[in-house]
Each structure stands twice: as structure tokens, then as C-alpha cells.
Coordinates of C-alpha atoms in Angstrom, one line a residue:
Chain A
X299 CA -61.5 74.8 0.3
X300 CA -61.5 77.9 1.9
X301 CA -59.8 81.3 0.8
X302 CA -57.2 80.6 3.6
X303 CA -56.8 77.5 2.4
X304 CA -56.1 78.5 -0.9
X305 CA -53.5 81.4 -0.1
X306 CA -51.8 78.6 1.7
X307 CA -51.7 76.6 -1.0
X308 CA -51.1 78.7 -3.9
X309 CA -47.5 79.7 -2.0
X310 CA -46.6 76.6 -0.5
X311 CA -44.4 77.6 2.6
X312 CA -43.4 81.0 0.8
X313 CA -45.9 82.5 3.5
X314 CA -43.6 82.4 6.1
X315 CA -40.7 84.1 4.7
X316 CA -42.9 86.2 2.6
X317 CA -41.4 90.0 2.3
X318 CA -44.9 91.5 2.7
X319 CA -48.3 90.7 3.8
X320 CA -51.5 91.9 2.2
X321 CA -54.4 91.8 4.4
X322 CA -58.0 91.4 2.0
X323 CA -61.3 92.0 3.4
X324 CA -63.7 89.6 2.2
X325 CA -66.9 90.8 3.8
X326 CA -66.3 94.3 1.6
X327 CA -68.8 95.9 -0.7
X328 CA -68.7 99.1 -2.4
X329 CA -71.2 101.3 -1.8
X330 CA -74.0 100.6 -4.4
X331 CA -73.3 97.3 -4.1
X332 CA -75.9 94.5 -3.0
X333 CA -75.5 93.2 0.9
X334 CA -75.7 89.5 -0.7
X335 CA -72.6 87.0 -0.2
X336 CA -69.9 86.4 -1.7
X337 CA -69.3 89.8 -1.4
X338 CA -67.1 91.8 -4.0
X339 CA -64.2 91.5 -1.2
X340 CA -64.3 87.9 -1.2
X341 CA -63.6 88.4 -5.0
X342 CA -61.1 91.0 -4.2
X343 CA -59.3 89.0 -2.2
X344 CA -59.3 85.3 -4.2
X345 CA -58.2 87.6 -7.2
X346 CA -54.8 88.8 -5.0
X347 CA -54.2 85.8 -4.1
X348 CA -54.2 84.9 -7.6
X349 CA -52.2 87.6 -8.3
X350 CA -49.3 87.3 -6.0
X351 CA -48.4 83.7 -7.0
X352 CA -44.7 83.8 -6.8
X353 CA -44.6 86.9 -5.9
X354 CA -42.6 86.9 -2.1
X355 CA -46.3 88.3 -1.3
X356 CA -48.3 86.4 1.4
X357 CA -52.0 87.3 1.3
X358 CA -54.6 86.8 4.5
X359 CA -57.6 87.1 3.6
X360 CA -59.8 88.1 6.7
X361 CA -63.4 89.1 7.6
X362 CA -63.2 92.9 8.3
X363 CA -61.1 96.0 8.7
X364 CA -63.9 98.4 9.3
X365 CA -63.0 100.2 6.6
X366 CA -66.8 99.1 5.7
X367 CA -68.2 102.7 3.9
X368 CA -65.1 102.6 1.7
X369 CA -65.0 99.0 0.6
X370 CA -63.5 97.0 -0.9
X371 CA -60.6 97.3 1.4
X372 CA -57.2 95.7 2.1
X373 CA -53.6 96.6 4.5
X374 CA -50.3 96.3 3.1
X375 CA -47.5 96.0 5.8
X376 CA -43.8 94.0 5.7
X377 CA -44.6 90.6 7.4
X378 CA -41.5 90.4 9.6
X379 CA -42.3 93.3 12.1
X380 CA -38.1 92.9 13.2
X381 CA -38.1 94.7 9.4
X382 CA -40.1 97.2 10.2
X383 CA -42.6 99.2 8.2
X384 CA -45.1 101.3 8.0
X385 CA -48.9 99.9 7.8
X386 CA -51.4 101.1 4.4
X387 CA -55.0 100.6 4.4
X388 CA -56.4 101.2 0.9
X389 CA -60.6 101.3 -0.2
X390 CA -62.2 102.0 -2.6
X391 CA -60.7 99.3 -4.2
X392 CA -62.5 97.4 -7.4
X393 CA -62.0 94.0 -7.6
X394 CA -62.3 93.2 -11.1
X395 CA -58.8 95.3 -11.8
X396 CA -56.8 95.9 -8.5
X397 CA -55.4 92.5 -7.0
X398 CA -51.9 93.4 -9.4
X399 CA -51.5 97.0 -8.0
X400 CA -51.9 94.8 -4.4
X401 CA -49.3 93.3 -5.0
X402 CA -46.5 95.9 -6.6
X403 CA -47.4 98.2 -4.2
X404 CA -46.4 95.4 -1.4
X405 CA -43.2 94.5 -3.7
X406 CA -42.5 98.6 -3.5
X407 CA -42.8 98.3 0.4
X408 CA -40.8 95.5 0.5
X409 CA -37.5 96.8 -1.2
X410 CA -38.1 100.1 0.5
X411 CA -35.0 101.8 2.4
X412 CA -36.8 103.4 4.8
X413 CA -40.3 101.3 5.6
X414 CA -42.2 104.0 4.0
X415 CA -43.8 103.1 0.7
X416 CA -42.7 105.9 -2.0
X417 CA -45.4 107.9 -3.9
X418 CA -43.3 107.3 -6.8
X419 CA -44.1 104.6 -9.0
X420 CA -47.2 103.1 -6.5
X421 CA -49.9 102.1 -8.4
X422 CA -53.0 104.9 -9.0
X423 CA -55.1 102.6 -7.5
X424 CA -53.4 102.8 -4.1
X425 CA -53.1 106.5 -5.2
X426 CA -56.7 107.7 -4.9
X427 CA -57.4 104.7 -2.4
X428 CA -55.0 105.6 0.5
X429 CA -56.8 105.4 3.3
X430 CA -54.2 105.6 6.5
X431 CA -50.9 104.8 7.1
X432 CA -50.1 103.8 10.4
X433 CA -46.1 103.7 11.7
X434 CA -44.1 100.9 12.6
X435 CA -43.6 100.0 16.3
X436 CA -40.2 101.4 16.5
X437 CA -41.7 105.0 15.7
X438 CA -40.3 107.6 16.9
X439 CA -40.5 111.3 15.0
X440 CA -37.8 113.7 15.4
X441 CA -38.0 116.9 17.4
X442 CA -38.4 120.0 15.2
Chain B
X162 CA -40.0 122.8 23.9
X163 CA -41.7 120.5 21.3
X164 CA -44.9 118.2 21.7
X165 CA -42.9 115.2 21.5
X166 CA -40.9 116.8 24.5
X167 CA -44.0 117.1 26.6
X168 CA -45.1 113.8 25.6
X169 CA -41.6 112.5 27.3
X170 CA -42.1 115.1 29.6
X171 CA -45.4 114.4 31.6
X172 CA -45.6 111.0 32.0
X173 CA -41.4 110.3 32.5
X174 CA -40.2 106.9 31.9
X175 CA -43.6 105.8 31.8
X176 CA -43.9 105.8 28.1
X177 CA -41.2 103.1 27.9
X178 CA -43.5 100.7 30.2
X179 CA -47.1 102.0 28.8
X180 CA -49.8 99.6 28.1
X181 CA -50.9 101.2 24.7
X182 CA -49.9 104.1 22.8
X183 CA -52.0 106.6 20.7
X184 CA -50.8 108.2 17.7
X185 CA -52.2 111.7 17.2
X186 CA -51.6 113.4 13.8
X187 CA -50.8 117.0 14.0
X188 CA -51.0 117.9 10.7
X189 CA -54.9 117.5 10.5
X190 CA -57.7 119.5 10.0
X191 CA -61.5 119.2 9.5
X192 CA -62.6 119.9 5.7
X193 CA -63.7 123.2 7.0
X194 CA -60.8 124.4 8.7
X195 CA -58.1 126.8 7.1
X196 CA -54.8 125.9 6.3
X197 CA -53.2 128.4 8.8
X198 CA -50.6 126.4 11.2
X199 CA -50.8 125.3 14.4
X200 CA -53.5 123.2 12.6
X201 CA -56.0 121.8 14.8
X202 CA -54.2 117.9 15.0
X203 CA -51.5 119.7 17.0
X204 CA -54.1 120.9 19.8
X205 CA -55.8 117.1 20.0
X206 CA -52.2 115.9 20.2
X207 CA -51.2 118.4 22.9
X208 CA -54.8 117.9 24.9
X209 CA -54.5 114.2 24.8
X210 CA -50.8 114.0 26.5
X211 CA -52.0 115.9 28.7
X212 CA -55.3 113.9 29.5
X213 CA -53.1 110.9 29.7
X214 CA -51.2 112.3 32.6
X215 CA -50.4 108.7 34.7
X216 CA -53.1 106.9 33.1
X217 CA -50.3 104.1 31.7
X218 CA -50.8 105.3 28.2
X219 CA -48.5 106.6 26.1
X220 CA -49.1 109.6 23.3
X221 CA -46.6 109.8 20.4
X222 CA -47.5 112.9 18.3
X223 CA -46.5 112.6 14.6
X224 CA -46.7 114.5 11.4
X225 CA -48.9 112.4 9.2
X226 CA -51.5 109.6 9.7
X227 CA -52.7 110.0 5.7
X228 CA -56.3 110.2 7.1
X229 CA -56.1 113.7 5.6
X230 CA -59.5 113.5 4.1
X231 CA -61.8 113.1 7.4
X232 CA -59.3 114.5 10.1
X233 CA -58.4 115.2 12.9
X234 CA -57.1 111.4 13.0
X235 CA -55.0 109.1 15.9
X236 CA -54.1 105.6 16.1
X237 CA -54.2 103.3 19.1
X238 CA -52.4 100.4 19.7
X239 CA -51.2 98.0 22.2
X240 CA -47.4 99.2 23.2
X241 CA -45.7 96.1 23.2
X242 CA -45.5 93.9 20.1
X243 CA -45.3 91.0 22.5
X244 CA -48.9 91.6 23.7
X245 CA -50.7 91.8 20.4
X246 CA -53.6 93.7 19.5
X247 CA -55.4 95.2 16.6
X248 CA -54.7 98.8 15.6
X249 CA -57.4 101.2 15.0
X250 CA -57.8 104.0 13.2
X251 CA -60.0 106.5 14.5
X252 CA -60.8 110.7 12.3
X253 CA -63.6 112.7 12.7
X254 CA -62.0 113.7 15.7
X255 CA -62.8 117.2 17.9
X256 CA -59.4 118.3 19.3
X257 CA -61.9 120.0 22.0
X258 CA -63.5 117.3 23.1
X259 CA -62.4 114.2 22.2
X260 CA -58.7 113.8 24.0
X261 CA -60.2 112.0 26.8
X262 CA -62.3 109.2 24.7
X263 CA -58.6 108.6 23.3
X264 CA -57.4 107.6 26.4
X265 CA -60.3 105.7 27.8
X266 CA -60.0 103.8 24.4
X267 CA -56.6 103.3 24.6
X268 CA -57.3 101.6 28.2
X269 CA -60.1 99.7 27.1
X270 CA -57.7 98.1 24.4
X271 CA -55.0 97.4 27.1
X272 CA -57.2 95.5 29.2
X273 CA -58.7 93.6 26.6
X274 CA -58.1 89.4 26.5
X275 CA -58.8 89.0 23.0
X276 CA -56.5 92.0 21.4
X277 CA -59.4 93.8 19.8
X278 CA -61.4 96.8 21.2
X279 CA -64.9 95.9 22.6
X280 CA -67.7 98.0 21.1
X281 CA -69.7 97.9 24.8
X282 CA -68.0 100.7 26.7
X283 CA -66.1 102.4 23.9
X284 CA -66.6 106.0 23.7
X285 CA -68.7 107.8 21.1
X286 CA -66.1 109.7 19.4
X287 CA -64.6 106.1 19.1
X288 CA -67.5 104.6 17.5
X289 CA -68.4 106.9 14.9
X290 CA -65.1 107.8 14.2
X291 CA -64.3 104.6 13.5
X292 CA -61.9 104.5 9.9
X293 CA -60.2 101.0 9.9
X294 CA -59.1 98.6 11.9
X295 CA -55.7 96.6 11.0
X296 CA -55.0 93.1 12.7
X297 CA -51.9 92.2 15.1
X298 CA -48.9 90.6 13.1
X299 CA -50.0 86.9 14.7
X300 CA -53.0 86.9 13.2
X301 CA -55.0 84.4 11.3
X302 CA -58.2 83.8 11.3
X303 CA -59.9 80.2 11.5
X304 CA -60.9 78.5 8.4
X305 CA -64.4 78.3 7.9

């Protein structure tokens, strides 16, 4: 059984009216960390989908997100891109202790008003670990 | 007359029809520059809508990509959810020099088959200053 597999069935077919997606690198390391396999992101990411069992959180775990020199990695976005959000990628992740704050901090994006997931309450883990947001497809910034 | 004004500006109704967009951050700086405004994100957003002039790419300036730490930053992506590509995150960008590797990205990403950026071809500024990458909202990947 694969990680795919399990995410699948962990949730049954909560996957596809999940409120949040959580994207988990498995091919992450940090940097002092051996090149062998499983690598710590593989660990990372059976751990969230551990962790958002009954959550409304779907997890995909998947093979890279280049975020590679600040492993261990994962994306947080809204699944249903007609409720838009913005897109987080987080490193620096450790996988012993961080699948939870995964998973709140999708929750946190989830109930959001305004697709933006508030500094306020997010987890220290996706604190220090921000790496980029990215804005939803309907972006479009005021003029000043 | 604001940058997102001569975004709209140069290249018309074009934006509305581009192929793919870039997202330049104008609130970046490198580590070593001061805090003074216009900071240097604003003059890689305002040389890269101009070096997009009718190439079919759009350029949306915005105020904050959170790539703070290893700026100046922009994202590219595929314009239209319905043709569905990965999103990259690109920093470690020279607002002197790199505009036009933004644009010959953002092309290379329009014309892809498979939705992802192909490393043959991309421009240097593209490959070192990689950050992340962050999949398209159909993806999954094939069990193992």
C-alpha cells in the first residue's frame, strides 16, 4: 500500500469535499540528513496523513516541490479553487512534531473570510517555516 | 499612474487572454539592500511589464509573495485554471537583469504539454533561483 493509497483510505471519500489540501513532499530531507530512502518527508507526510483523520483535510502526498535545501516541505491551499485561496509552502519542517500544525493551519485557511491565512493563532511551526505564499487565480491587488 | 496601471496599460486587453501570468513582488529586497522605498521588487515588477510588451504574458505586480528572506521574488503560472500547470516560485532575483528570463519562462511554461516547466531551455536566473514549486489543483500523482 502506498502513501496515496493510504490518504485515500484513511478518509474514505472525505477527499473530495475536503475544505483544504495539504500537499507533503516525500522525497524531503533536512539538511544534515542522510540521502538514504524513506526519506524524513516520506515520514512527514504518513504522519499528516495520520494526523488529519477526520479532519475535512485531504493530504497528497507527492514527490517534490523543489523546496529541496529547506526540507522537509509541504503546501497548504483550499481544495476547491471556485473557494479561492491563497497557496503556503512551508520547510523546514520536522517530521517527528509538525503533521498537527499541518493540519490547523489548513483548518485556519479553511474557515478564513478572506483566503488569506491569519498570522494570528497559526501554528509556530508554519511561523518560522513560511516559505511563499502564492495568490489565488482571481488575484487582483488594488491600485494605491 | 500605478504599476498595476501600466500592467493594464501596455499590453491592453491582452492580459485577460494571456497564456501565463507572473507575479512580481514589489515589496522585495536583497538581504543587503536598505529599507528605503521604491524597494527594488518594484523596479523588477516595472522592467518585467515592460519586457512582456505583446509577448502573450501577463504581469500582475503585487505587494507580498512572503519570500522575504531571499528576494527579489515572482511567481509564474499558467493564466487559465482550465489549462493547468504547476506554479513556481522563483527569488534571488536581479531586478536589472533578470525581467527578461521571467518572461522567456513564463513562455516556456505556456507552451509546455505536461504543465510543468522543462529544465532544458530555462533561463539561469530560473534555475538557481528556483524556491518551490506547487502542483496544479488536478493533480495526483500515480501510485507507485
Amino acid at each position: 500500500m502506498t502513501l496515496t493509497d493510504i490518504a485515500k483510505d484513511t478518509d474514505g471519500g472525505a477527499q473530495i469535499s475536503a475544505c483544504a489540501t495539504i500537499y507533503v513532499c516525500t522525497t524531503c530531507r533536512r539538511p544534515d540528513d542522510p540521502e538514504d530512502y524513506p526519506r524524513p518527508g516520506a515520514a512527514l507526510a504518513e504522519a499528516t496523513v495520520r494526523a488529519a483523520k477526520n479532519s475535512g483535510v485531504a493530504v497528497t502526498p507527492l514527490r517534490c516541490l523543489a523546496n529541496c535545501k529547506r526540507g522537509c516541505s509541504a503546501v497548504l491551499r483550499r481544495t476547491d479553487p471556485s473557494a479561492p485561496s491563497w497557496t503556503y509552502v512551508f520547510g523546514h519542517l520536522d517530521p517527528t512534531v509538525d503533521a498537527q500544525a499541518l493540519v490547523q493551519g489548513a483548518q485556519l485557511l479553511a474557515r478564513s473570510a478572506d483566503g488569506l491565512m491569519p498570522w494570528r493563532g497559526r501554528p509556530d511551526a508554519l511561523k518560522r517555516g513560511l516559505i511563499a505564499r502564492v495568490p489565488p487565480f482571481d488575484f487582483s491587488e488594488p491600485s494605491e
